[in-house]
Coordinates of C-alpha atoms and ligand atoms in Angstrom, one line a residue:
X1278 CA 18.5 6.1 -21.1
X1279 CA 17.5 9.9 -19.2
X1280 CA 17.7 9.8 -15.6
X1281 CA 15.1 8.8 -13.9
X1282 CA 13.3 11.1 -11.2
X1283 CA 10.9 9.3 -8.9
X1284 CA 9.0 11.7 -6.3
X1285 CA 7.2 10.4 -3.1
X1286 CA 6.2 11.7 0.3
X1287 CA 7.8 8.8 2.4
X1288 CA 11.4 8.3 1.2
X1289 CA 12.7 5.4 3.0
X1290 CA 15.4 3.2 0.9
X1291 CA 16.9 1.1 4.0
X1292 CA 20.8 1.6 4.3
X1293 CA 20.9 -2.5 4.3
X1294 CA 17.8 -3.5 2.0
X1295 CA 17.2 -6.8 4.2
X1296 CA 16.2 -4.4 7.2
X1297 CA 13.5 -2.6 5.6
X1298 CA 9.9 -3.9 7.3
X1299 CA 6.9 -4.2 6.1
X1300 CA 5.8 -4.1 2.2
X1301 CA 4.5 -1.3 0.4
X1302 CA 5.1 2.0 -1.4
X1303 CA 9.0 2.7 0.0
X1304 CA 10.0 -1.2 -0.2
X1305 CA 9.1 -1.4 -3.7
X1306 CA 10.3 2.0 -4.7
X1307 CA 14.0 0.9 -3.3
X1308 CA 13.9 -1.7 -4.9
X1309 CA 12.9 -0.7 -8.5
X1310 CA 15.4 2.1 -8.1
X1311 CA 18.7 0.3 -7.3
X1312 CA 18.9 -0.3 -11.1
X1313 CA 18.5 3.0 -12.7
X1314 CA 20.3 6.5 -13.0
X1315 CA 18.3 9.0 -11.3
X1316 CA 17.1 10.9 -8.1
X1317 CA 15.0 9.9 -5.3
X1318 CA 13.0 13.0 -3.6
X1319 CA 10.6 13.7 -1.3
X1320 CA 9.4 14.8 2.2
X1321 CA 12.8 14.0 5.1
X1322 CA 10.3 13.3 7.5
X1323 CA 12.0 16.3 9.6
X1324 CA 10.2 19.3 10.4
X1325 CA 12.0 22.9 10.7
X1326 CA 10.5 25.8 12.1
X1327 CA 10.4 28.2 8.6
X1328 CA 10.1 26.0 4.9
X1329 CA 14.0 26.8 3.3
X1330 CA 13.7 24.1 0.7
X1331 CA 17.3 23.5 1.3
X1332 CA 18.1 19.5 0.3
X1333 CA 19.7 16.3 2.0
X1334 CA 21.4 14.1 -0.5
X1335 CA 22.6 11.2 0.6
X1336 CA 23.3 7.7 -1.1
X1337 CA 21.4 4.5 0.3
X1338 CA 22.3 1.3 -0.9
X1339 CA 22.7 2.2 -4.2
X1340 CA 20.1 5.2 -4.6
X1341 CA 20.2 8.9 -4.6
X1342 CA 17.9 10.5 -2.4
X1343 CA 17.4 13.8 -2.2
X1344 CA 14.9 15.1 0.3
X1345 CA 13.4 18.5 2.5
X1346 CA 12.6 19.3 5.3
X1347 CA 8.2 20.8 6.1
X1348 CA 7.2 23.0 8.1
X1349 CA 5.2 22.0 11.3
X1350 CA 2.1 23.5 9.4
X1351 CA 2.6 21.5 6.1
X1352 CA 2.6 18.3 8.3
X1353 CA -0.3 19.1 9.9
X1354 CA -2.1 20.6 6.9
X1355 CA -0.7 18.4 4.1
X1356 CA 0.2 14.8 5.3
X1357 CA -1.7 14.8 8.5
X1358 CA -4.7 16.6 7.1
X1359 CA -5.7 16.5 3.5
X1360 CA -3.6 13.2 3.2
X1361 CA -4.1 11.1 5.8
X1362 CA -7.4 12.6 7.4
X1363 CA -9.2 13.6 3.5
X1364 CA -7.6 11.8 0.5
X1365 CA -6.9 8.2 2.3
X1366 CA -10.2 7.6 4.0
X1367 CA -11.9 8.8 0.9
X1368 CA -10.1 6.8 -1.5
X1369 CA -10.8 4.1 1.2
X1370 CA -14.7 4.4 1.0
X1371 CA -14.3 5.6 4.2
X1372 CA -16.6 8.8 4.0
X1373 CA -17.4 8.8 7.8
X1374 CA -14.2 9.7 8.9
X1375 CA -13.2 11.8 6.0
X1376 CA -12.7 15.4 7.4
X1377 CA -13.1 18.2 4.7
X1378 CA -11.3 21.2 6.3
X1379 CA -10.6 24.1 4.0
X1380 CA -7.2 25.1 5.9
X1381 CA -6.0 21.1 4.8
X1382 CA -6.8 21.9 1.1
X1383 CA -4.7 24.9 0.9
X1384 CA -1.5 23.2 3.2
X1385 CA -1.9 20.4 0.8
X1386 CA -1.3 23.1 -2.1
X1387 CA 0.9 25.0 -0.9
X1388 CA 3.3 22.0 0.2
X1389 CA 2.5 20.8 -3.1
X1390 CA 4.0 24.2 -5.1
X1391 CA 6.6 23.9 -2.8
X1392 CA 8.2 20.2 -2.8
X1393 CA 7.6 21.7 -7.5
X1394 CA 9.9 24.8 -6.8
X1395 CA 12.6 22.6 -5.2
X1396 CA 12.5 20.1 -7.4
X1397 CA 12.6 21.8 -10.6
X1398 CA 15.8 23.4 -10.3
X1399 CA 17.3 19.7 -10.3
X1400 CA 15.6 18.9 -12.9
X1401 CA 17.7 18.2 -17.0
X1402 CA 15.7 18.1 -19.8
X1403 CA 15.7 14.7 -20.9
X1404 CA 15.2 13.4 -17.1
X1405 CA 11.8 11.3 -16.7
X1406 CA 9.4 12.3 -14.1
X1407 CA 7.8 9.7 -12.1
X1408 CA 5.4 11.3 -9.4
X1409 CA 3.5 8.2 -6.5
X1410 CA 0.3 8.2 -4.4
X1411 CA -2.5 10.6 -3.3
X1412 CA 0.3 12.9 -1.5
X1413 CA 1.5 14.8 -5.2
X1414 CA -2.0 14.8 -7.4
X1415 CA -1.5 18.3 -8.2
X1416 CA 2.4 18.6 -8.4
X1417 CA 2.9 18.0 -12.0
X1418 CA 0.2 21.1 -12.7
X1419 CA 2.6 23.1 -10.4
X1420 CA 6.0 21.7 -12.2
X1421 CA 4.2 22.6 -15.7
X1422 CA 3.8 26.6 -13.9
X1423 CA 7.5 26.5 -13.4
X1424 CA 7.9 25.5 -17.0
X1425 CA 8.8 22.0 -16.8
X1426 CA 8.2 20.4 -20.3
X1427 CA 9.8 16.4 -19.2
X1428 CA 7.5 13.4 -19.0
X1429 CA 5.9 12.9 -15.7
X1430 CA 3.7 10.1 -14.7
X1431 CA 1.7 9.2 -11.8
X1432 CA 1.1 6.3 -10.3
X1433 CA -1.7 5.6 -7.5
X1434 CA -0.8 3.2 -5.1
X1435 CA -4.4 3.2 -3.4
X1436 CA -7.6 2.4 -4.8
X1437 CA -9.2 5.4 -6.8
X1438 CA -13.1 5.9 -5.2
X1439 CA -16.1 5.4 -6.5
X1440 CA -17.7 9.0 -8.1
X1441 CA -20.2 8.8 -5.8
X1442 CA -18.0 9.3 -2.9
X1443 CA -15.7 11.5 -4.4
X1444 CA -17.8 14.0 -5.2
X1445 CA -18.5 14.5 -1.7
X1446 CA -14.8 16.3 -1.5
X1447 CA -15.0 19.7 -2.3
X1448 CA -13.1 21.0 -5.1
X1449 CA -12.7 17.6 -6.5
X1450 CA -13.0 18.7 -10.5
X1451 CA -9.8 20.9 -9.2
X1452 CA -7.8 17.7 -7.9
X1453 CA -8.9 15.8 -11.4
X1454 CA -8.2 18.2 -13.5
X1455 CA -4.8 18.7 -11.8
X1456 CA -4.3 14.8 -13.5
X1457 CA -4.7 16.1 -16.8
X1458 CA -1.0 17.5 -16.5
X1459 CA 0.5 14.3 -16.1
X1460 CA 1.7 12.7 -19.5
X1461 CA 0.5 9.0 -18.0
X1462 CA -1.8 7.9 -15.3
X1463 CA -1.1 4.2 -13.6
X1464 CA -3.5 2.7 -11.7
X1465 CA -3.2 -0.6 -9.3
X1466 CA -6.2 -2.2 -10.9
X1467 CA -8.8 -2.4 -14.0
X1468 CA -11.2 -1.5 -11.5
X1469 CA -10.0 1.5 -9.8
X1470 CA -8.9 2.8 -13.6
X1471 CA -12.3 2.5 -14.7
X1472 CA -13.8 4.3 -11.7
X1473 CA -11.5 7.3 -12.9
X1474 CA -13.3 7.0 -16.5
X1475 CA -16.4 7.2 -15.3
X1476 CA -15.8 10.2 -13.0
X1477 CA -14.5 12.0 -16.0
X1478 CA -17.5 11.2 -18.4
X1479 CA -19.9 11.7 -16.0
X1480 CA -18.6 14.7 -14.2
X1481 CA -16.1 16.5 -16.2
X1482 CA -18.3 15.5 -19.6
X1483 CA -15.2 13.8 -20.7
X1484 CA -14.3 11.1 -23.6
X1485 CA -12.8 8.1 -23.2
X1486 CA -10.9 6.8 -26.1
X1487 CA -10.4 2.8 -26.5
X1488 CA -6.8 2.3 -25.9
X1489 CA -6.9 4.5 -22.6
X1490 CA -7.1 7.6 -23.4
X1491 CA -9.1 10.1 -21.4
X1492 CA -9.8 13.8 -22.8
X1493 CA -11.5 16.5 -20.5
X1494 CA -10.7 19.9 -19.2
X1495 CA -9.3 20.6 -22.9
X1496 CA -7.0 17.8 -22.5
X1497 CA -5.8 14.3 -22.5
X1498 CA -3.9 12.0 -20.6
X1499 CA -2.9 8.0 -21.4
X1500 CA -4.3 5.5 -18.8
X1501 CA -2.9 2.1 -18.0
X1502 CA -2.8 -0.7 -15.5
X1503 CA 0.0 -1.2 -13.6
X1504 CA 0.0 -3.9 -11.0
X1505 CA 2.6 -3.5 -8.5
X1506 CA 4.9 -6.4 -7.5
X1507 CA 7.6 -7.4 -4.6
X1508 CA 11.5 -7.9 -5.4
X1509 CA 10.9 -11.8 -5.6
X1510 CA 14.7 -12.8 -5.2
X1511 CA 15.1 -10.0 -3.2
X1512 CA 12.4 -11.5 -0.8
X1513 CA 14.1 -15.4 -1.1
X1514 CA 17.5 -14.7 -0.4
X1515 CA 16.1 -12.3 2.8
X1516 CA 14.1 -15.4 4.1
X1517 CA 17.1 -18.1 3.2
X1518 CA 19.2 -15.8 4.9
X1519 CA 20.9 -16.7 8.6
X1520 CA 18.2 -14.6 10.2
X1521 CA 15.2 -15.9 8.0
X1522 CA 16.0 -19.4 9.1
X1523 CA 17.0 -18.7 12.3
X1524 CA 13.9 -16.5 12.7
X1525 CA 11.5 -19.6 11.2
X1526 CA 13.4 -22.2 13.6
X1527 CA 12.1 -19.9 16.7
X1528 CA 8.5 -19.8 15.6
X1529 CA 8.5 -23.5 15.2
X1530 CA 9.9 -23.8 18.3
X1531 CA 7.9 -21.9 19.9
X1532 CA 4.4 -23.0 17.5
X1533 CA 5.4 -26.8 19.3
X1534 CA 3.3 -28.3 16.4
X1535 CA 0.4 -25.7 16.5
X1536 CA -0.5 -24.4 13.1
X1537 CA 0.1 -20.5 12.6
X1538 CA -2.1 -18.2 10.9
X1539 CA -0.2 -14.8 9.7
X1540 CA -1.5 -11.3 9.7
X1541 CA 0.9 -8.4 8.9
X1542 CA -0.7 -5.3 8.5
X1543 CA 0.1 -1.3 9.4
X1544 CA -2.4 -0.7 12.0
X1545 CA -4.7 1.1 9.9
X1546 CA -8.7 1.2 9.3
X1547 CA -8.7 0.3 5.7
X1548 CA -6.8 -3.5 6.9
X1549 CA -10.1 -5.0 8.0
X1550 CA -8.0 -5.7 11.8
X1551 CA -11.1 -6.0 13.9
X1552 CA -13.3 -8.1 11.1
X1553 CA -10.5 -10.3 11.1
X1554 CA -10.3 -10.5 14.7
X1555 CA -14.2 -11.6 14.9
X1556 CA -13.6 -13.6 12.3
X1557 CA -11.1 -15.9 13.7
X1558 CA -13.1 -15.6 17.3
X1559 CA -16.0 -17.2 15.0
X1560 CA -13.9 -19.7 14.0
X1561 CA -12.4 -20.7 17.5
X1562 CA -16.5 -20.8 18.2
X1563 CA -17.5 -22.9 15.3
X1564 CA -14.5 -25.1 15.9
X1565 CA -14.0 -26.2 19.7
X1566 CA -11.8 -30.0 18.6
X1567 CA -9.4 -27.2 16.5
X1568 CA -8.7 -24.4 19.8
X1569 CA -5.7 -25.3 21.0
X1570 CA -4.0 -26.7 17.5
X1571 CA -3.4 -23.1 16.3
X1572 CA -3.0 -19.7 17.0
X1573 CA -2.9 -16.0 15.4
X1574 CA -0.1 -14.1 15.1
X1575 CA -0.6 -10.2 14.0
X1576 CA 1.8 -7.8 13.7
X1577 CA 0.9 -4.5 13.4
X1578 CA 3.4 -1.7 13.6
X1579 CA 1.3 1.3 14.9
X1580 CA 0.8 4.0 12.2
X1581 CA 0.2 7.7 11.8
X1582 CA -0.2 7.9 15.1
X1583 CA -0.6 12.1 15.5
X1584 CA -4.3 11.3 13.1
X1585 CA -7.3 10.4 15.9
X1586 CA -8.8 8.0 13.8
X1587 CA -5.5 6.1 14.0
X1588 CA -5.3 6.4 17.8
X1589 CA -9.3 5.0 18.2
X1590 CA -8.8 2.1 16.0
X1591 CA -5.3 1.1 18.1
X1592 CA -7.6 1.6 21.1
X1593 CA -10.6 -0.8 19.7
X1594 CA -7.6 -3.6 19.0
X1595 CA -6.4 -3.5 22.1
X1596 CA -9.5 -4.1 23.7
X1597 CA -10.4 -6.8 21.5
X1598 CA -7.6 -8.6 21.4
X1599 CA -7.2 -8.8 24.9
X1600 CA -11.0 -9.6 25.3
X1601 CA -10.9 -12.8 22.9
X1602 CA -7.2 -14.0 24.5
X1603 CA -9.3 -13.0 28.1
X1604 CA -12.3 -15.6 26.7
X1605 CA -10.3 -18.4 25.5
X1606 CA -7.0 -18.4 26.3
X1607 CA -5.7 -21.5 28.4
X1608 CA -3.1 -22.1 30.9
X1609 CA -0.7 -23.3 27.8
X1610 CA -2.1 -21.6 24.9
X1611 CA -3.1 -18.4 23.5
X1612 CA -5.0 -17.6 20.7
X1613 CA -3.9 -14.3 19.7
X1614 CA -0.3 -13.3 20.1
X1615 CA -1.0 -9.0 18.8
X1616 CA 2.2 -7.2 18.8
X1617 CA 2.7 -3.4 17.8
X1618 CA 6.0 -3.5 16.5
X1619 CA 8.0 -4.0 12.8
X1620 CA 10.6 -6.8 11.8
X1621 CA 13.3 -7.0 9.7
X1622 CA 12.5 -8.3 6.3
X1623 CA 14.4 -10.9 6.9
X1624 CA 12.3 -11.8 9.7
X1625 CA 9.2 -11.0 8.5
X1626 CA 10.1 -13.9 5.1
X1627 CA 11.2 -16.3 8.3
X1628 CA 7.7 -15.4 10.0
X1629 CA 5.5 -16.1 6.6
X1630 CA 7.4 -19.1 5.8
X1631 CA 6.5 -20.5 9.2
X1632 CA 2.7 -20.0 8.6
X1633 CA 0.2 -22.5 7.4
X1634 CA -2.4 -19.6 7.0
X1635 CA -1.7 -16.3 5.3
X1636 CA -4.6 -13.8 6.5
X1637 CA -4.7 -10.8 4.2
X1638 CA -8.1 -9.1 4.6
X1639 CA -8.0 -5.7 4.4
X1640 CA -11.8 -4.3 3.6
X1641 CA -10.0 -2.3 0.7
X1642 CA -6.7 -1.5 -0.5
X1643 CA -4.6 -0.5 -3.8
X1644 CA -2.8 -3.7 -4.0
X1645 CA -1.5 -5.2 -0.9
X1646 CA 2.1 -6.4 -1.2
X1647 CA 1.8 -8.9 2.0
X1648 CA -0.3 -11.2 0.2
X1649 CA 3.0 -11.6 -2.7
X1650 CA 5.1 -11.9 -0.1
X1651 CA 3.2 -14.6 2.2
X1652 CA 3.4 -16.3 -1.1
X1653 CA 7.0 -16.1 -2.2
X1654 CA 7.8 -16.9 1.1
X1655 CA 6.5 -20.3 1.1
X1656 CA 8.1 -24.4 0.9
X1657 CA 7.2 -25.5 -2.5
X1658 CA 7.2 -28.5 -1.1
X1659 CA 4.6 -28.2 2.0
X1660 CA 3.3 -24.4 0.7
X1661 CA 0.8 -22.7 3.2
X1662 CA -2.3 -21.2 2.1
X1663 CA -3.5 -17.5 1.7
X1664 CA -6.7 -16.1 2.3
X1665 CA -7.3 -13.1 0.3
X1666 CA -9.7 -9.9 1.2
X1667 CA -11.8 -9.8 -2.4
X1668 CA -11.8 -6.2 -1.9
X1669 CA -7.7 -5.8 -2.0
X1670 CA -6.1 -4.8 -5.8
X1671 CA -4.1 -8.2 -5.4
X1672 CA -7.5 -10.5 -5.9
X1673 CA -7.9 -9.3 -9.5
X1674 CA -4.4 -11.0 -9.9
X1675 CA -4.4 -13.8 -7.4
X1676 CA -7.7 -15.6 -7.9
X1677 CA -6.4 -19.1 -6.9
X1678 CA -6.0 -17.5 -2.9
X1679 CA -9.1 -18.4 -1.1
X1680 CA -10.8 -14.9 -1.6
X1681 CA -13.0 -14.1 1.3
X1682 CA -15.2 -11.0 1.7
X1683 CA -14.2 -9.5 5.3
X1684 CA -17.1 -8.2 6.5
X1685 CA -18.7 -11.5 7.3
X1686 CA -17.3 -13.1 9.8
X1687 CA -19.1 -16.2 8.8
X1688 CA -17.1 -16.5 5.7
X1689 CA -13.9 -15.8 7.6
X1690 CA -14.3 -18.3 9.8
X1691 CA -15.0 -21.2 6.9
X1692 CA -12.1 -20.0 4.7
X1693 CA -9.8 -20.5 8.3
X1694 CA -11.5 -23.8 8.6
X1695 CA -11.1 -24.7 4.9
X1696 CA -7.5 -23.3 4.9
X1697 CA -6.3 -25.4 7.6
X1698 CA -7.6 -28.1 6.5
X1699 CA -6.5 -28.5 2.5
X1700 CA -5.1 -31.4 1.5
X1701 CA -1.3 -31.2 0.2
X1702 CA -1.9 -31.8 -3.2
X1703 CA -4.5 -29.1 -3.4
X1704 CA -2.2 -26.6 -1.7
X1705 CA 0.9 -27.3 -3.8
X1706 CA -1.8 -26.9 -7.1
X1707 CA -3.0 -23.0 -5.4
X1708 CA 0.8 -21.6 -4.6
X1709 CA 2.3 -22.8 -8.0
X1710 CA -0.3 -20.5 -9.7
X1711 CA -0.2 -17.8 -7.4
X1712 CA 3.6 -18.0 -7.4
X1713 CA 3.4 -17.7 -11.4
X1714 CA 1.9 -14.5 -11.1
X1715 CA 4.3 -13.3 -7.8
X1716 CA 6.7 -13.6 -10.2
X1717 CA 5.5 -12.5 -13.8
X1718 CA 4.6 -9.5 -12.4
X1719 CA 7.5 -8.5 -9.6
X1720 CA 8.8 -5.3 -9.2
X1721 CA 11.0 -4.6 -11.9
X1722 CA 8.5 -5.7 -14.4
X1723 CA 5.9 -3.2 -12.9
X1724 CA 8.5 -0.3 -13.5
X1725 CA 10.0 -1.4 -17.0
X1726 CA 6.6 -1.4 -17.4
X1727 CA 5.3 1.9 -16.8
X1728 CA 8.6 3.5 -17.7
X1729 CA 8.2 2.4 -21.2
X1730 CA 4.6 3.8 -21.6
X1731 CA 5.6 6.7 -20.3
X1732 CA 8.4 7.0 -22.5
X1733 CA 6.4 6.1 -25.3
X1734 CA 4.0 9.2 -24.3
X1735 CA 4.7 12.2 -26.5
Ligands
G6P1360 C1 0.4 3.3 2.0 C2 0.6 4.5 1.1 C3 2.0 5.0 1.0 C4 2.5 5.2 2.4 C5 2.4 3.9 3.3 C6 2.8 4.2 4.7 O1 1.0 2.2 1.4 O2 0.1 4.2 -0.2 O3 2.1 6.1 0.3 O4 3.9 5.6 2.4 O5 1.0 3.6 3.3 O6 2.2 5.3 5.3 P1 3.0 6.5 5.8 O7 1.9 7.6 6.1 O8 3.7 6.0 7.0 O9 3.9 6.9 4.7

């Protein structure tokens, strides 16, 4: 088939795929990519001091990539600002810290036109256009400017908001309507699809066809639903590997007998860190006879660290995980063991593996890739059991986790108590299901998937 070219801000396919960290967008773009033709492109991560547009191509394990350098300004502007400090906290339901700056609007533009005008002179005319997240809404309006007549699909990896909030954004019939050049839209979720629908019938007096097509702003563009998925074999030989085991054989070493409960997470508001951190403090209330038979391990590899919000929220966990360790700690024993740093993926597969409680509570989130993960990683034999934020894209897929609303810390603490506690049979019952899913829908089937819609868009 055409070449495929997949476009993302973060371009990160590990030299050795087993030392790539934690899930999302960049794992599960390496992996769907080792097995086609095609380009890789996107932001180096680098800044120089004037934009050249001049491109790094290198091969990582197997993939092409092909990426540019910003200017300081565009990374303040564009993945700092409209990105990070606009587009994700709005998408998050997160309108209190959404900042709308008119000088983040235009950087995101302008970086927009300009990762287009590199691009398109790479670009053969049978090649297929595959364009991800919040960073690139409007770059397939700019690649149409340059004359660019391929295929090119988006997909969201975050939750789309609710029209109510988005409408607080200024400009926002400008960002939609920049959609309406793509040839396919791919959403995480039925839900978040259908929030798009109603934003254009309600606000852009649009039609929505049955079948998934939407027409507005004099034109049309094909929805669909594209749950995103982990490299399951991938993720089994990385946790059967020397360092998965040995990596499992230290925890339980170290665990001596205590059950482990897992949270991996980017430190990042939209994860749900400090409900889940009251949460399990209510459950080491509610459950004196069980304090000292478990503890909470969270990893959580600081994150967009030059964005405020990001530095308050790393401040507020640091506080409160050293004020419930502070409270209930004992000589021998620790409730909380918090640690800002990433693992291998190797290690990470060991760490899940080792845990009898998979904590995935983010208060909302496009799909969340940890939960699949947790799961996969698991002994068929003695599998642990995942608790899974109802607010995260994975619950409309993984209905047999214990689903759990984070914001009560009540409920937390009862699906801890209840997780814990789940008889063998009953836990062997949950993962097979969940496993079913893990792998129906792993990676490669999320991007035959959308690749064949979009092929099949004319
Ligand atoms: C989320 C986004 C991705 C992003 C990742 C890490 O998963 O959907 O687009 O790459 O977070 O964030 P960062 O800002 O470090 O790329």
């Amino acid at each position: 088939m055409s070449r495929l070219i997949v476009v993302s801000n973060r371009v990160s396919a590990p030299k050795d795929p087993a030392a790539g960290s934690a899930g999302g967008l960049a794992m599960a773009l390496s992996a769907a990519l080792r097995k086609y033709d095609g380009l890789w492109f996107g932001w180096s991560g680098e800044t120089v001091e004037h934009f050249t547009g001049e491109l790094k191509t290198e091969d990582r394990a197997g993939v092409t990539v092909a990426t540019v350098d910003l200017e300081p300004q565009d990374v303040d502007e564009y993945y700092n600002g409209y990105a990070n400090k606009t587009l994700w906290p709005l998408f998050h339901h997160r309108i209190d810290l959404t900042a709308y700056e008119r000088s983040y609007g235009e950087g995101y533009e302008r970086t927009n036109r300009r990762f287009a005008e590199v691009l398109q002179p790479l670009l053969q005319p049978d090649d297929v256009i595959w364009i991800h997240d919040y960073h690139m809404i409007p770059m397939a309006r700019d690649l149409r400017r340059l004359g660019v007549k391929n295929r090119i699909g988006f997909f969201l990896h975050t939750p789309w908001p609710a029209r109510q909030l988005l409408v607080t954004l200024p400009h926002h019939r400008r960002l939609v309507k920049s959609m309406f050049h793509f040839d396919l839209l791919g959403f995480q979720t039925r839900e978040w699809m259908e929030l798009f629908q109603r934003y254009v019938e309600v606000e852009a007096k649009g039609v929505v066809r049955p079948g998934g097509r939407v027409e507005a702003f004099d034109r049309s563009v094909q929805l669909g639903v594209f749950p995103i998925g982990i490299d399951v074999d991938g993720f089994l030989a990385a946790r059967d590997s020397l360092l998965g085991q040995k990596t499992y054989d230290r925890i339980a070493a170290s665990a001596a007998f205590r059950s482990m409960i897992v949270g991996v997470d980017r430190l990042d508001y939209s994860k749900g860190l400090e409900q889940r951190l009251l949460g399990y403090e209510q459950f080491l209330e509610d459950n004196p006879s069980m304090r000292g038979d478990v503890f909470l391990l969270q990893v959580t590899p600081i994150s967009r660290d030059d964005v405020d919000t990001y530095q308050d929220i790393r401040a507020r966990l640091d506080a409160l995980a050293g004020r419930i360790n502070g409270a209930y700690a004992d000589m021998d024993w620790q409730p909380i063991r918090y640690l800002n740093r990433t693992f291998r993926r190797d290690q990470l597969a060991g760490i899940y593996r080792a845990a009898r409680v998979g904590l995935v509570t983010p208060l909302r989130d496009g799909m969340n890739l940890v939960a699949k993960e947790y799961v996969a990683a698991q002994d068929p034999e003695d599998p642990g059991v995942l608790i899974l934020s109802r607010f995260a894209g994975a619950a409309e897929q993984m209905g047999e986790a214990l689903l759990v609303n984070p914001f009560s810390r009540e409920e937390l603490s009862d699906a801890i108590r209840k997780a814990l506690t789940m008889p063998l049979e009953e836990r062997i019952r949950k993962w097979k299901a969940l496993m079913q899913v893990v792998r129906d829908t792993d990676v490669a089937h999320w991007r035959d998937q959308f690749v064949r819609a979009l092929l099949a868009e004319s």
